[in-house]
XYZ file of C-alpha atoms in Angstrom:
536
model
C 64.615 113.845 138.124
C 63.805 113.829 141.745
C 66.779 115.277 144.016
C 68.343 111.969 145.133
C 69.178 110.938 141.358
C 72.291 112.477 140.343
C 73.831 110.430 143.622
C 72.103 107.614 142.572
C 73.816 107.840 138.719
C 76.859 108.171 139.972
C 76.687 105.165 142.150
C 75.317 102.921 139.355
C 78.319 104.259 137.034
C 80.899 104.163 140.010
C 79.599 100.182 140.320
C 79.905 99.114 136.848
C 83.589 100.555 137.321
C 84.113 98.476 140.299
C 82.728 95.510 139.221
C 84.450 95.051 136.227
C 88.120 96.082 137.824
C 87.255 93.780 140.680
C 86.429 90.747 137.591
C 89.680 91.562 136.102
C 91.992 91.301 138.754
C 90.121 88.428 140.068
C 90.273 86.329 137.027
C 94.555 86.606 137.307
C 94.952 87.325 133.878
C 93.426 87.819 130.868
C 92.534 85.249 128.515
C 92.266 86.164 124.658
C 91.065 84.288 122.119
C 91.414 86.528 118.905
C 93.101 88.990 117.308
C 96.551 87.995 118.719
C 98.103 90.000 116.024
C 96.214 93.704 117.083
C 97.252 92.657 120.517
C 101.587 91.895 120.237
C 101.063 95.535 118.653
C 99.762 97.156 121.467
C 102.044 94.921 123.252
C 104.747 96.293 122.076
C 103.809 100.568 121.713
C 102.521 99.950 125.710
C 106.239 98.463 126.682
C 108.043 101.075 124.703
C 106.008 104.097 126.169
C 106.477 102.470 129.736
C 109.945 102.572 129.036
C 109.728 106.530 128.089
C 109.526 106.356 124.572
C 106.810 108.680 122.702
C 104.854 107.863 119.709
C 105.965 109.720 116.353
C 108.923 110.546 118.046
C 110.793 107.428 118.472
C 108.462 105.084 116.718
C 105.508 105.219 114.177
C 101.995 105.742 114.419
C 98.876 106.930 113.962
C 97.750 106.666 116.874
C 98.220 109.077 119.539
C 100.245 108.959 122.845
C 96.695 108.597 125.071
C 96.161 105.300 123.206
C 97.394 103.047 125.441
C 99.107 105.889 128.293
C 96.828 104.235 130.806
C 98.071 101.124 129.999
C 101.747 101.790 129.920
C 101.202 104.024 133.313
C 100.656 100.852 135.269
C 103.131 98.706 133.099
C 105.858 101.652 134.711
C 104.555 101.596 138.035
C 105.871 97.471 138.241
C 102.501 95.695 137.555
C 102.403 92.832 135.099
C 100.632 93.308 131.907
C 97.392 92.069 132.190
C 96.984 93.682 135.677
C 98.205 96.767 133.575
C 95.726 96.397 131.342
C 92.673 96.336 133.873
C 93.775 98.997 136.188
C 94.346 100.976 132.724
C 90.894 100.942 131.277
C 89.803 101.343 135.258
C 91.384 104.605 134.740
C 90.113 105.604 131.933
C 86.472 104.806 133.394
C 87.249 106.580 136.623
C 88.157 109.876 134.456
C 86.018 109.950 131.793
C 83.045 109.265 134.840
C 82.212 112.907 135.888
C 81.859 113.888 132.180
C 79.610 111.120 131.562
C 77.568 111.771 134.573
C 77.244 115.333 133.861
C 76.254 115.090 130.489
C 73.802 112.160 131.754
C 72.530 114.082 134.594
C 72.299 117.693 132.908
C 70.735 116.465 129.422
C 68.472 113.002 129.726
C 65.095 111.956 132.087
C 66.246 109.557 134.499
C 65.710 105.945 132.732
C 68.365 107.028 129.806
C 70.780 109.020 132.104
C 71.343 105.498 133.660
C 70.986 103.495 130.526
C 73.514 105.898 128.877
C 75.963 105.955 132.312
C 76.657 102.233 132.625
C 77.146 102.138 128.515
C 79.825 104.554 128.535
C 81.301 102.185 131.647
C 80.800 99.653 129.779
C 82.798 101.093 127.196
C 85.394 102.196 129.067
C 86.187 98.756 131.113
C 84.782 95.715 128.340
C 87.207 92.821 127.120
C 85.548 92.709 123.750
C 86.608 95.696 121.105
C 83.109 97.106 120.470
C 82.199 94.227 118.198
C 79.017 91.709 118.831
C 81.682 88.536 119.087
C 81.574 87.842 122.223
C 85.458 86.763 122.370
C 87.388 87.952 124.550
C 90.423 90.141 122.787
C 92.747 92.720 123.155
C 92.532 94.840 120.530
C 91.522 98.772 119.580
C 90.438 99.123 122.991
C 91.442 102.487 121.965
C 88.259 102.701 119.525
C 85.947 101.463 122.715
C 87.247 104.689 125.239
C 87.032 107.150 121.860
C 83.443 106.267 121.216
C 82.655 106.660 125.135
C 84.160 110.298 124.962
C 82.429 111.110 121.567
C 79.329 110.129 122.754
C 79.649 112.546 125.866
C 80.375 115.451 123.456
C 77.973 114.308 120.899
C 74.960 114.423 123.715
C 76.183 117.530 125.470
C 76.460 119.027 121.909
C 72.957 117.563 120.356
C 70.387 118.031 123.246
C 70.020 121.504 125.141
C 71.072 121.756 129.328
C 68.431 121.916 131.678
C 70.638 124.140 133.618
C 71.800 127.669 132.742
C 74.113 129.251 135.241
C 77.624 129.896 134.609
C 78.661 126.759 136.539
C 76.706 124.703 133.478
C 78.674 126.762 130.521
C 81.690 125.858 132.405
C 80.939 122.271 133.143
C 79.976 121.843 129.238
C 83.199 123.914 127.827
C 85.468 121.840 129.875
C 84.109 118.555 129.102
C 84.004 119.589 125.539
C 88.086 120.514 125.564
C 89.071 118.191 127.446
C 87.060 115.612 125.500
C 87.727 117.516 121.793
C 92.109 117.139 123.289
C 91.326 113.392 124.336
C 90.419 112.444 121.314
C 92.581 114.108 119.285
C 95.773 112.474 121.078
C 93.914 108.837 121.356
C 93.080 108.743 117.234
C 92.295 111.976 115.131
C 89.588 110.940 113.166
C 87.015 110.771 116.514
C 88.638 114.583 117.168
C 87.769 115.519 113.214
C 83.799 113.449 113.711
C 83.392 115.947 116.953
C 84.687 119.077 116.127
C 82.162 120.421 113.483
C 79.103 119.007 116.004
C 80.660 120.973 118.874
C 81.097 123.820 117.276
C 78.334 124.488 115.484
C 76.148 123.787 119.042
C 78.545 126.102 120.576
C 77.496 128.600 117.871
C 73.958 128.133 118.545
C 73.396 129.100 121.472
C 75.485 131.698 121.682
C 77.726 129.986 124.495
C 80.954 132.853 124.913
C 81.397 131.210 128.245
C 81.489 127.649 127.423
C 83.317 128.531 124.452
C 86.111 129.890 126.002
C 86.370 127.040 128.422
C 86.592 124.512 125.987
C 89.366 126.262 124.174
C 91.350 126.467 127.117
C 90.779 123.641 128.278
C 91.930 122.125 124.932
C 95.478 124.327 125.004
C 95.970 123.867 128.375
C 96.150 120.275 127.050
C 98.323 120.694 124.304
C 100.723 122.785 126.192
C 101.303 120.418 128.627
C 102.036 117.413 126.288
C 104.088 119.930 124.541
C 105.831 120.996 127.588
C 106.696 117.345 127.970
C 107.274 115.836 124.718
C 108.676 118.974 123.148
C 107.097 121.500 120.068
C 108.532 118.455 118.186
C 106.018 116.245 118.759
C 102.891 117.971 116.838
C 105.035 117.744 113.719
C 105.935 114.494 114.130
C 102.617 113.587 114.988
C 101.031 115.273 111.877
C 103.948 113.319 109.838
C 102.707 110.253 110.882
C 99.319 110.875 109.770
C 99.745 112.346 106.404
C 102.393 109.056 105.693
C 99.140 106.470 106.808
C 96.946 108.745 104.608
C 98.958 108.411 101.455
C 99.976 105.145 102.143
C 98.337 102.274 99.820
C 99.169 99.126 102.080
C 95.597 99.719 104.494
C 93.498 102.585 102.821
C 90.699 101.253 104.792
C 89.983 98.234 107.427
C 87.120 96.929 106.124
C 84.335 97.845 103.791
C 83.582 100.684 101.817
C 81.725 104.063 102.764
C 79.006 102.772 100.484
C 79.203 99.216 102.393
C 78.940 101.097 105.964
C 75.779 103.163 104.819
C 74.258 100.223 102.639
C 75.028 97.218 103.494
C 72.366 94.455 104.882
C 73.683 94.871 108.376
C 74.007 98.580 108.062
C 71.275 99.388 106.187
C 68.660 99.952 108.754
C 70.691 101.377 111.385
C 71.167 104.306 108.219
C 67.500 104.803 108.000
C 66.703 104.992 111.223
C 69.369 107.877 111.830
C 67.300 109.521 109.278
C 64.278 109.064 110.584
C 65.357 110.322 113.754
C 66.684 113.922 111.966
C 63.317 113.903 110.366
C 61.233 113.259 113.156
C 63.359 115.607 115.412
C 62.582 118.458 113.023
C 58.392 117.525 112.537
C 58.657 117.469 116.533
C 59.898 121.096 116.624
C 63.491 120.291 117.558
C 64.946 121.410 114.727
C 68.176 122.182 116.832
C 68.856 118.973 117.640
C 67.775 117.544 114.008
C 70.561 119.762 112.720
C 73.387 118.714 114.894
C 72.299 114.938 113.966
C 72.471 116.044 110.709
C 75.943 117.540 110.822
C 77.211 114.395 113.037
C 76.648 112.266 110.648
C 79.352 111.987 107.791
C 81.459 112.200 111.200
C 79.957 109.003 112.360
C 80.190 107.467 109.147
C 83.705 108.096 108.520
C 84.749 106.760 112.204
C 82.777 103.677 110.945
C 84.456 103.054 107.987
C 87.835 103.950 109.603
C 87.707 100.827 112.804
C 88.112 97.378 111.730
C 84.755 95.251 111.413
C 82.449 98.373 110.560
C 80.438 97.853 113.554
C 77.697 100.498 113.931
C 78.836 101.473 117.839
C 77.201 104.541 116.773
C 73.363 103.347 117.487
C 73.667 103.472 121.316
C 74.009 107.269 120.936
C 70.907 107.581 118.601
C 68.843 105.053 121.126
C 69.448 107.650 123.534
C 68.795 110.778 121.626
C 65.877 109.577 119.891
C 64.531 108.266 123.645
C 65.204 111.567 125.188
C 63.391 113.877 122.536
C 60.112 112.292 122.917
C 58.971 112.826 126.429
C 55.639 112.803 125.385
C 55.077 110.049 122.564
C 51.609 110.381 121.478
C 52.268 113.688 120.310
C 53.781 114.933 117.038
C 56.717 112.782 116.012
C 57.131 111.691 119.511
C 56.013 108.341 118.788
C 58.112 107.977 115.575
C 61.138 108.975 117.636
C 60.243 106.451 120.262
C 60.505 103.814 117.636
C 63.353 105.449 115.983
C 65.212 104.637 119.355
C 64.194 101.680 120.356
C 64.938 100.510 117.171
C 68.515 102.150 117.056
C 69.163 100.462 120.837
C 68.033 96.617 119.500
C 70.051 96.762 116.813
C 72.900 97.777 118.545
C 71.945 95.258 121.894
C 74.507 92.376 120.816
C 77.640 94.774 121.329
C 76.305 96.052 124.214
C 75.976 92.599 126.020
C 78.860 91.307 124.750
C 80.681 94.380 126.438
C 78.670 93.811 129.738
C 79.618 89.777 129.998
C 83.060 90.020 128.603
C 84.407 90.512 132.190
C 82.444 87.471 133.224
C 83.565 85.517 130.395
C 86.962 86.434 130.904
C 86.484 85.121 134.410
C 84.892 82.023 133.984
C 88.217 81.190 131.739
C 90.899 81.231 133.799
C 90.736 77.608 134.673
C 90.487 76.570 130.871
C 94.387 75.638 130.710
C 95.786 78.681 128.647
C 99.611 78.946 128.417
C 101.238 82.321 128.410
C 101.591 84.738 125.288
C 104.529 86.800 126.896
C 107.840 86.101 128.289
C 107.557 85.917 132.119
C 104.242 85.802 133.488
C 102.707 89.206 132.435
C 99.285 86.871 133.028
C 98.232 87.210 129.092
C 97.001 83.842 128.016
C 95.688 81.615 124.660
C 95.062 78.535 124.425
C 97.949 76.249 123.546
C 96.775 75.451 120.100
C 96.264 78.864 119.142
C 100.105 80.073 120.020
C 101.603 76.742 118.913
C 99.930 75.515 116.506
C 101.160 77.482 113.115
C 98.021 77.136 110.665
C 99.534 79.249 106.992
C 97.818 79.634 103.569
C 99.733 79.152 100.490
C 98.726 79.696 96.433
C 99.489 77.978 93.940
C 98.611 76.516 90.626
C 96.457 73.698 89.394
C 98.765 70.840 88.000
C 96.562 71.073 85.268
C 93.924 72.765 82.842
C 93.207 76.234 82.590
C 96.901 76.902 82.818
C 96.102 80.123 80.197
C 94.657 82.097 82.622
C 96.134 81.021 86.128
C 99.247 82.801 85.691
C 97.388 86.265 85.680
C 95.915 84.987 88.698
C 98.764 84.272 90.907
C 100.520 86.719 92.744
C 104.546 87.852 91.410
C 106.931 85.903 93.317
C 109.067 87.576 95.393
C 112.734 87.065 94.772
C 115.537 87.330 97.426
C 118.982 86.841 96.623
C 117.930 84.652 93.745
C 115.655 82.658 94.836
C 112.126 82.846 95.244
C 110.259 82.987 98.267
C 107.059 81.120 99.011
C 103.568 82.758 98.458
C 103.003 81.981 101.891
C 100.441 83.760 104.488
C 100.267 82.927 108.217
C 97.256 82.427 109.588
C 97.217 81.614 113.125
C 100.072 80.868 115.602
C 101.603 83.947 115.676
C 103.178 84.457 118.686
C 104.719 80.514 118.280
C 105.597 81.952 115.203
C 107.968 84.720 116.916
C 109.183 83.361 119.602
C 109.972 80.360 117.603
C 112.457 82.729 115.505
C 113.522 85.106 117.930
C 115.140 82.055 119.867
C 116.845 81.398 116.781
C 118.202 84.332 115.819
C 119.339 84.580 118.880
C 121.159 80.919 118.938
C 122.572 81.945 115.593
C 124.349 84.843 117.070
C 122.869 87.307 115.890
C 120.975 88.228 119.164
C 120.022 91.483 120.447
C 121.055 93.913 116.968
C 118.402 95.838 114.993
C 116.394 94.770 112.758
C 113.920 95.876 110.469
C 110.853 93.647 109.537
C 109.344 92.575 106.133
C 106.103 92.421 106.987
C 103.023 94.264 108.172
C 103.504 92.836 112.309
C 107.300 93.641 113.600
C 106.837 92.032 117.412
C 109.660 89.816 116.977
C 111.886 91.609 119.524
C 109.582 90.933 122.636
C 111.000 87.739 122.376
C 114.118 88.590 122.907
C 116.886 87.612 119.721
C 116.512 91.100 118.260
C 116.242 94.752 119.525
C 113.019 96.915 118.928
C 113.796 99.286 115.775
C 114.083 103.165 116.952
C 112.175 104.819 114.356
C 110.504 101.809 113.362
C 106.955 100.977 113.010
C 105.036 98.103 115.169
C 102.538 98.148 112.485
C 103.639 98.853 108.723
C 102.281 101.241 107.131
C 104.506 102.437 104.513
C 107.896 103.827 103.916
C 111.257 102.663 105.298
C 110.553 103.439 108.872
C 113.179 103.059 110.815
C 116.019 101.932 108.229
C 118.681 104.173 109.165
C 119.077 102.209 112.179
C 118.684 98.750 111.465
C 121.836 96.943 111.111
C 119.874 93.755 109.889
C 116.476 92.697 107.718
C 114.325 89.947 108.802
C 112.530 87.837 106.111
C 109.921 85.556 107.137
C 109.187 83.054 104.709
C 105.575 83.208 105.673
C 104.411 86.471 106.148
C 101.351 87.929 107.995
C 101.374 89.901 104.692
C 103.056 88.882 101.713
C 102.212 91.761 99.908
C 103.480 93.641 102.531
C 107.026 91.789 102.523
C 106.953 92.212 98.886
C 106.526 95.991 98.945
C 109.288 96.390 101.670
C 111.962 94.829 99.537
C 110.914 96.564 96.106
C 111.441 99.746 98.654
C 114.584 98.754 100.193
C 116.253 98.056 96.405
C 114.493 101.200 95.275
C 116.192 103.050 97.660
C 119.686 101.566 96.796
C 119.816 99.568 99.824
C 122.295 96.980 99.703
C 121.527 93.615 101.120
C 123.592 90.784 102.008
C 122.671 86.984 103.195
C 123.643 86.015 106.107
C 121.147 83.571 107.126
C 118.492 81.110 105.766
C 116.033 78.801 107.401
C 112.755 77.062 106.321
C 111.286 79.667 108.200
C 113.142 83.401 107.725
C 116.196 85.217 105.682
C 118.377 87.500 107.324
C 119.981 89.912 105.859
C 123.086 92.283 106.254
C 122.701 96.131 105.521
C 125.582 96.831 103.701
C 127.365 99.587 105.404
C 127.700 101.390 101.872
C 124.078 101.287 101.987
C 124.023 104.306 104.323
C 123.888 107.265 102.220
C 121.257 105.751 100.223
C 119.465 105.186 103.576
């Protein structure tokens, strides 16, 4: 690289940055069109952090506190939400930039130090969550900044430094703990996909400098969110993620371990990974094809944890493959040329739908949207898609084959008698809660605790009820917090009626006694009996 390019890299990452802040905050607001459900959660964890609440500690989840902190930062500071939101992930960008640059700069040939630059921008800033629908949403933008900061520690751990002073060892061990303690409070199992890859590099070459940098780098971390959040916190934090583990309501988002390696759409992306760790070793890197090697049940399991199964994973074994052929006509260089190329195609449609998102996001501001949230937070849907309640219910034929429906319907779930309505909601959700928040509230019953049968629990950001301390804005499992409701809300269409189902088989299990005080078409509410509070 000729003297003038690491300025040059920085300025093409520092403009993706810019540009996509600037298309944010131009657009005045942001305009979803999915995933409304994923997004009244991190609705509601952003509002509660802004308002000094910590995760595990006063509400569950298992996901840590630097999931949305750059969010709820800005939500603090007095900006509306979707303004939050874009000078959040501009945040996230601006830190994670001098990592990406240096890993960039110090271990890639120019064309993929800029390729690999404006991707982890891209990641950082996008609209989309890491998916090749080019909707705007969102959602799991915490999976987006988590891949950008495993693929910095991934390259400075797979590929060698061209630079071997002191100042490199420390550049590398502090973007390794620093990166290793980012991911471990934004969601563990990034932190668990890294840590064997990092160490094992670190072990290679003998790195006692870089080593030690990264380790204190990584305390220093967890002191200070200890120093803030008190010793506490770890253990709460762990108990969070041993309850998700165990829990059977979401043992996985989407397909199988089998289905990520073998499915049509993942199938290829599999065998060229191997190919590369095959070709990397025939080329005389067998360094590098051993750290691929060792990344990759990480990568796999990351996959199979994030919702969709998308393959984000292939922009990171573009690059690598790319970099380790300089040369391609010799040895496996050629393979490995292919081998990334290949990897970078297939993974092409997330990658532009990440790049136009902003643009997309811009061009829809005029399109009519009504607002999501109450006041104008600038967080927008179209009105048919907050109004309009679309639901799912089962039930029987009228006739024939009645010997072998009943097996094939789900138990009906009985409150206080009567049965309630296999019923699923579909769409309309946030109609769907601010319908019933408003009357809750007209019934009186406005502004107590209550705790949610079902697997969403955003009811109280529109007003009626208060948010649940202890509770969970996504169900996992358990009673989470019970011992302070005063109240349990029963929709009669559920976003999960399984869910509902297993809540109230828990509640009676646990001796907790329930009492009727309301019933509409739409929700039961019911009274925790205040004898109910040793069982709770």
């Amino acid at each position: 690289m000729r003297r003038y390019d690491p300025v040059g890299l920085a300025a093409v990452m520092a403009a993706v940055l810019a540009a996509a802040t600037w298309a944010g905050l131009a657009a005045g607001g942001l305009y979803p069109v999915m995933h409304e459900g994923d997004m009244l959660h991190m609705v509601q964890i952003v509002l509660r952090q802004a308002a000094g609440e910590w995760p595990h500690l006063d509400f569950m989840t298992p996901l840590g506190v630097l999931a949305y902190a750059p969010v709820a930062l800005f939500v603090r500071l007095g900006h509306p939400f979707a303004e939050a939101f874009v000078l959040g992930q501009a945040l996230v960008g601006a830190v994670l930039l001098p990592a990406a640059w240096w890993a960039a700069h110090d271990r890639l040939p120019r064309p993929w130090a800029y390729l690999f630059g404006t991707g982890i921008m891209l990641l950082a800033v996008a609209l989309v969550p890491a998916t090749p629908d080019p909707g705007i949403s969102l959602s799991m933008s915490y999976n987006r900044w988590a891949w950008a900061i495993l693929f910095v520690l991934l390259l400075l751990a797979v590929l060698p430094g061209r630079r071997q002073g002191a100042g490199a060892r420390v550049a590398d061990g502090l973007a390794m703990g620093l990166g290793l303690a980012a991911l471990a409070l934004i969601k563990m199992t990034y932190a668990l996909a890294a840590v064997p890859v990092v160490a094992l590099a670190l072990l290679l070459t003998r790195d006692r400098l870089g080593a030690a940098t990264a380790l204190s780098a990584g305390f220093g971390v967890m002191l200070a969110v200890t120093a803030a959040a008190g010793p506490a916190f770890w253990g709460a934090y762990l108990g969070d993620l041993l309850d998700v583990a165990r829990a059977e309501i979401r043992p996985f988002p989407g397909g199988t371990v089998l289905d990520v390696l073998t499915a049509p759409a993942a199938l290829a992306g599999s065998l060229l990974y191997l190919a590369a760790v095959t070709l990397a070793r025939r080329s005389g890197r067998a360094r590098e094809g051993l750290l691929l090697l060792v990344a990759a049940p990480g990568l796999t399991y990351v996959t199979f944890q994030n919702f969709g199964n998308d393959p984000v994973w292939l922009f990171f074994l573009g690059i690598v493959a790319l970099a380790l052929c300089p040369r391609p006509a010799e040895g496996g260089g050629r393979g490995l040329a292919v081998t990334g190329w290949g990897a970078l195609i297939l993974v092409a449609p997330i990658l532009v739908a990440m790049a136009e998102s902003q643009a997309r996001n811009l061009m829809a501001r005029s399109a009519g949207p009504v607002e999501v949230l109450p006041g104008d937070h600038g967080i927008r849907m179209q009105p048919d898609r907050v109004d309009h309640v679309l639901t799912r219910v089962s039930r029987p034929m009228s006739v024939g084959h009645s010997w072998w429906q009943g097996s094939m319907m789900p138990e009906p779930t009985v409150v206080a008698g009567v049965p309630l309505e296999p019923c699923r909601l579909i769409s309309g959700l946030v109609g769907w809660f601010r319908t019933i928040s408003e009357d809750i509230d007209a019934a009186g019953f406005g502004g107590r605790q209550v705790l949610v049968a079902d697997i969403l629990t955003a009811y109280w950001l529109y007003g009626g009820v208060a948010p649940l301390p202890g509770g969970a804005p996504w169900y996992y499992g358990g009673l989470p917090g019970v011992e302070a409701a005063e109240l349990v809300l029963v929709p009669q269409c559920a976003a999960r009626p399984d869910v509902r189902a297993h809540i109230l088989r828990e509640l009676d299990e646990a001796g907790v006694v329930l009492t009727e005080l309301r019933r509409t078409d739409d929700y039961l509410l019911l009274g925790i009996a205040p004898s109910a509070t040793s069982a709770r």
